[in-house]
Coordinates of C-alpha atoms in Angstrom, one line a residue:
M1 CA 41.9 105.5 74.6
Q2 CA 43.9 105.1 77.9
A3 CA 45.7 102.1 76.5
V4 CA 46.6 103.9 73.4
R5 CA 48.1 106.8 75.3
Q6 CA 50.1 104.4 77.5
Q7 CA 51.3 102.7 74.4
T8 CA 52.3 106.0 72.8
L9 CA 54.1 107.1 76.0
A10 CA 56.0 103.8 76.1
G11 CA 57.1 104.1 72.6
T12 CA 58.3 107.7 73.1
L13 CA 60.4 106.7 76.1
A14 CA 61.9 103.8 74.3
A15 CA 62.9 106.1 71.4
L16 CA 64.5 108.6 73.9
L17 CA 66.5 105.9 75.6
L18 CA 67.5 104.6 72.3
F19 CA 69.1 107.9 71.1
A20 CA 70.1 109.3 74.5
P21 CA 73.9 109.4 75.1
T22 CA 75.2 106.5 77.0
Q23 CA 77.0 107.3 80.3
V24 CA 78.8 104.5 82.0
V25 CA 78.5 104.4 85.7
P26 CA 81.8 104.5 87.7
A27 CA 81.1 100.9 88.9
Q28 CA 81.9 99.8 85.4
R29 CA 85.5 100.8 85.6
T30 CA 88.0 98.2 84.5
P31 CA 88.7 95.8 87.4
L32 CA 92.4 95.2 88.0
K33 CA 93.9 92.5 90.1
P34 CA 97.6 92.1 91.2
G35 CA 99.3 89.1 89.6
W36 CA 100.9 86.0 91.2
N37 CA 103.0 87.0 94.2
I38 CA 104.7 84.9 96.8
F39 CA 105.6 88.0 98.9
S40 CA 103.3 89.7 101.4
P41 CA 102.5 93.4 101.3
R42 CA 104.7 93.7 104.4
Q43 CA 107.6 92.2 102.5
D44 CA 107.0 94.6 99.7
V45 CA 107.5 97.4 102.2
Q46 CA 110.8 95.8 103.6
I47 CA 112.3 95.1 100.2
G48 CA 111.5 98.7 99.1
H49 CA 113.0 100.1 102.3
E50 CA 116.2 98.0 101.8
V51 CA 116.5 99.0 98.1
S52 CA 115.9 102.6 98.7
A53 CA 118.9 102.8 101.1
E54 CA 121.0 101.6 98.1
A55 CA 119.2 103.9 95.8
E56 CA 119.9 107.0 97.9
R57 CA 123.6 106.3 98.1
E58 CA 123.8 106.6 94.4
L59 CA 120.9 109.0 93.4
P60 CA 121.5 112.8 93.6
L61 CA 118.5 113.7 95.7
L62 CA 117.2 117.2 95.2
G63 CA 116.9 117.7 98.9
N64 CA 114.6 120.7 98.5
P65 CA 112.0 120.6 101.3
R66 CA 109.5 122.7 99.4
V67 CA 109.6 120.5 96.3
D68 CA 109.4 117.3 98.4
A69 CA 106.6 118.6 100.4
Y70 CA 104.7 119.5 97.2
L71 CA 105.3 116.1 95.7
N72 CA 104.1 114.5 98.8
V73 CA 100.9 116.5 98.9
L74 CA 100.3 115.7 95.3
G75 CA 101.1 112.0 95.7
Q76 CA 99.1 111.5 99.0
R77 CA 96.1 113.2 97.2
L78 CA 96.2 110.5 94.5
A79 CA 97.2 107.6 96.8
A80 CA 94.0 108.3 98.9
Y81 CA 92.1 106.7 96.0
V82 CA 94.1 103.5 95.7
P83 CA 92.1 100.2 96.1
G84 CA 93.3 97.5 98.2
H85 CA 96.3 97.6 100.5
K86 CA 97.4 101.0 101.9
F87 CA 101.2 101.2 101.3
P88 CA 103.2 104.0 103.2
Y89 CA 103.9 106.1 100.1
Q90 CA 106.8 108.5 100.0
F91 CA 107.7 110.9 97.1
K92 CA 111.3 112.2 96.7
G93 CA 112.7 114.6 94.1
V94 CA 115.9 113.7 92.3
N95 CA 118.3 116.3 90.9
D96 CA 118.5 114.8 87.4
A97 CA 117.6 116.5 84.1
A98 CA 116.5 113.3 82.4
I99 CA 112.8 112.7 82.1
N100 CA 112.1 109.8 84.4
A101 CA 110.4 108.5 87.5
F102 CA 110.3 105.1 89.2
A103 CA 108.7 103.3 92.1
L104 CA 110.0 100.7 94.5
P105 CA 107.8 98.0 96.1
G106 CA 106.1 99.3 99.2
G107 CA 105.7 102.9 98.1
V108 CA 108.9 104.8 97.8
I109 CA 108.7 106.8 94.5
Y110 CA 111.4 108.9 92.9
I111 CA 110.6 111.7 90.5
N112 CA 113.3 113.4 88.5
R113 CA 113.7 117.3 88.2
G114 CA 113.7 116.8 84.4
L115 CA 110.2 115.3 84.5
I116 CA 108.7 118.1 86.5
E117 CA 110.3 120.7 84.2
A118 CA 108.9 118.9 81.1
A119 CA 105.4 118.8 82.4
D120 CA 103.2 121.6 81.1
N121 CA 100.9 121.6 84.0
E122 CA 100.0 119.8 87.4
A123 CA 97.7 117.2 85.7
Q124 CA 100.6 116.0 83.5
L125 CA 102.8 115.6 86.6
A126 CA 100.0 113.9 88.5
G127 CA 99.6 111.5 85.6
V128 CA 103.1 110.2 86.0
V129 CA 102.9 110.1 89.7
A130 CA 99.6 108.1 89.5
H131 CA 101.2 105.7 87.0
E132 CA 104.1 105.0 89.5
I133 CA 101.6 104.7 92.4
S134 CA 99.7 102.1 90.3
H135 CA 102.9 100.0 89.9
V136 CA 103.1 99.9 93.7
A137 CA 99.5 99.2 94.3
L138 CA 99.3 96.5 91.7
R139 CA 102.6 95.1 93.2
H140 CA 104.3 94.8 89.8
G141 CA 107.9 94.8 91.4
T142 CA 107.4 91.7 93.5
N143 CA 105.2 90.1 90.9
Q144 CA 108.3 90.3 88.6
L145 CA 110.4 89.1 91.4
T146 CA 108.1 86.1 92.0
K147 CA 108.3 85.1 88.3
A148 CA 112.1 85.5 88.3
L149 CA 112.2 83.1 91.3
A150 CA 110.0 80.7 89.5
W151 CA 112.7 80.2 86.9
R152 CA 115.7 80.2 89.3
A153 CA 114.5 78.4 92.4
P154 CA 111.1 76.7 91.9
L155 CA 111.6 74.4 94.8
M156 CA 112.2 77.3 97.0
L157 CA 108.7 78.7 95.9
L158 CA 107.1 75.4 97.0
G159 CA 108.9 75.4 100.3
G160 CA 108.3 79.0 101.1
L161 CA 111.9 79.6 102.2
I162 CA 111.8 83.4 102.1
G163 CA 111.6 84.6 105.7
D164 CA 110.7 87.8 107.4
S165 CA 113.9 88.0 109.6
G166 CA 117.1 89.5 108.3
S167 CA 117.6 91.1 105.0
L168 CA 115.2 90.0 102.3
T169 CA 117.4 91.4 99.5
G170 CA 120.3 89.4 101.1
Q171 CA 118.2 86.2 101.1
L172 CA 117.4 86.8 97.4
A173 CA 120.9 87.4 96.5
Q174 CA 121.9 84.0 98.0
L175 CA 119.5 82.6 95.4
G176 CA 121.3 84.4 92.7
L177 CA 118.9 87.4 92.4
A178 CA 120.6 90.8 92.4
V179 CA 117.8 93.0 93.8
G180 CA 118.7 96.5 93.3
F181 CA 117.1 99.8 92.1
T182 CA 118.7 99.5 88.7
A183 CA 117.8 95.8 88.3
I184 CA 114.6 93.9 88.2
F185 CA 112.2 96.6 89.6
L186 CA 112.7 98.9 86.7
K187 CA 111.9 96.7 83.8
Y188 CA 108.1 96.4 83.6
S189 CA 106.3 94.4 81.0
R190 CA 104.0 96.0 78.5
T191 CA 101.1 94.3 80.3
A192 CA 102.2 95.9 83.7
E193 CA 102.4 99.2 81.9
S194 CA 99.0 99.0 80.5
Q195 CA 97.5 98.0 83.9
A196 CA 99.3 101.1 85.4
D197 CA 97.9 103.3 82.8
V198 CA 94.4 102.1 83.5
L199 CA 94.6 102.4 87.3
A200 CA 96.3 105.8 87.0
T201 CA 93.3 106.9 84.8
Q202 CA 91.0 105.9 87.5
L203 CA 93.0 107.7 90.3
L204 CA 93.3 110.9 88.3
F205 CA 89.6 110.8 87.6
D206 CA 88.7 110.2 91.3
A207 CA 91.1 112.9 92.5
G208 CA 89.6 115.5 90.1
Y209 CA 92.4 115.7 87.6
E210 CA 92.0 115.6 83.7
P211 CA 93.2 112.0 82.8
R212 CA 93.8 113.0 79.1
Q213 CA 96.7 115.0 80.3
M214 CA 98.6 111.8 81.3
A215 CA 98.2 110.5 77.7
A216 CA 99.2 113.9 76.4
F217 CA 102.4 114.0 78.4
F218 CA 103.3 110.5 77.4
E219 CA 102.9 111.5 73.7
K220 CA 104.9 114.7 74.4
I221 CA 108.0 112.9 75.9
E222 CA 107.7 110.1 73.3
R223 CA 108.3 112.8 70.7
S224 CA 111.3 114.1 72.8
E225 CA 112.8 110.6 72.8
R226 CA 114.7 111.6 69.6
T227 CA 117.0 113.6 71.9
P228 CA 119.6 111.1 73.4
G229 CA 120.0 111.0 77.1
I230 CA 117.0 113.2 77.8
V231 CA 114.1 110.7 78.1
E232 CA 114.9 107.6 80.2
F233 CA 111.2 106.8 81.0
F234 CA 110.4 104.4 78.1
S235 CA 113.7 102.4 78.7
D236 CA 112.0 101.3 82.0
H237 CA 108.4 101.8 81.0
P238 CA 107.9 100.3 77.6
N239 CA 104.9 101.7 75.6
P240 CA 102.2 99.1 75.8
G241 CA 100.8 100.5 72.5
N242 CA 97.5 102.4 71.8
R243 CA 98.2 104.1 75.1
V244 CA 95.9 107.2 74.3
K245 CA 93.2 105.0 73.0
R246 CA 93.2 102.9 76.2
V247 CA 93.1 106.0 78.4
E248 CA 90.1 107.3 76.4
E249 CA 88.3 104.0 76.8
E250 CA 88.7 104.1 80.5
I251 CA 87.6 107.7 80.7
T252 CA 84.4 106.5 78.8
R253 CA 83.9 103.8 81.4
L254 CA 84.2 106.2 84.2
G255 CA 81.7 108.7 83.0
G256 CA 82.2 112.5 82.5
R257 CA 82.9 115.2 84.9
S258 CA 82.9 119.0 84.5
G259 CA 85.7 121.3 85.3
P260 CA 88.5 118.6 85.9
K261 CA 91.7 120.2 87.4
K262 CA 94.7 120.8 85.1
D263 CA 97.1 123.2 87.0
S264 CA 97.8 124.9 90.2
E265 CA 99.9 127.7 91.4
H266 CA 101.9 125.4 93.5
F267 CA 103.0 123.5 90.5
Q268 CA 104.1 126.6 88.7
L269 CA 106.0 127.8 91.7

């Protein structure tokens, strides 16, 4: 009789497990690994610093302390969850109505006023900021630079002729590579975009934001792309395809969370 009861209990538990909803533990999030790179993280920071000096001679920086402080609080909240190397992230507002944002190697990130105004809530803005942080964390800028050097100066790669002393962008210019904020760092591949979407989804989840808002915002600005000169984001960040579906898949891997953050009074102000 005892054996029968044990068999019945085992069968009942098996049935419950079979029909129970599957929740994937956070450890099953998609692993991401930076690509081939001849530069060190310290050189990422140096290159970014040199290029940002050029950028800020040309960009109409917003120069609003309250906005920049808000962007830095938001950005640092997300950057706290970045795996791997901890870059010195900085977030700066740009007085440009175009919907765009971009990141330089080493952690300097520029966010246009037009992007802030186009976002419906803080989670949508956080999605773009997380996406840009992900490009920095995965070192996509210097990965692209490494691949460009492989075509132009393969022997230099073998010899390791890039030194830490002097201007790195100057050394690269001597090799025929114009390294500017309007050049190689802004032209990401679709693979890099997909990786940035996945890592951004993880950062949003970990920071308590609703990751679906990132996908919703990308869809929104994609619809706005019909208005010439307004949306510049996709010229630098090509849509990897199935963006919303991939974000949803990663959310499933991360598991659910009740009450994710969407908005704040600070964002509305």
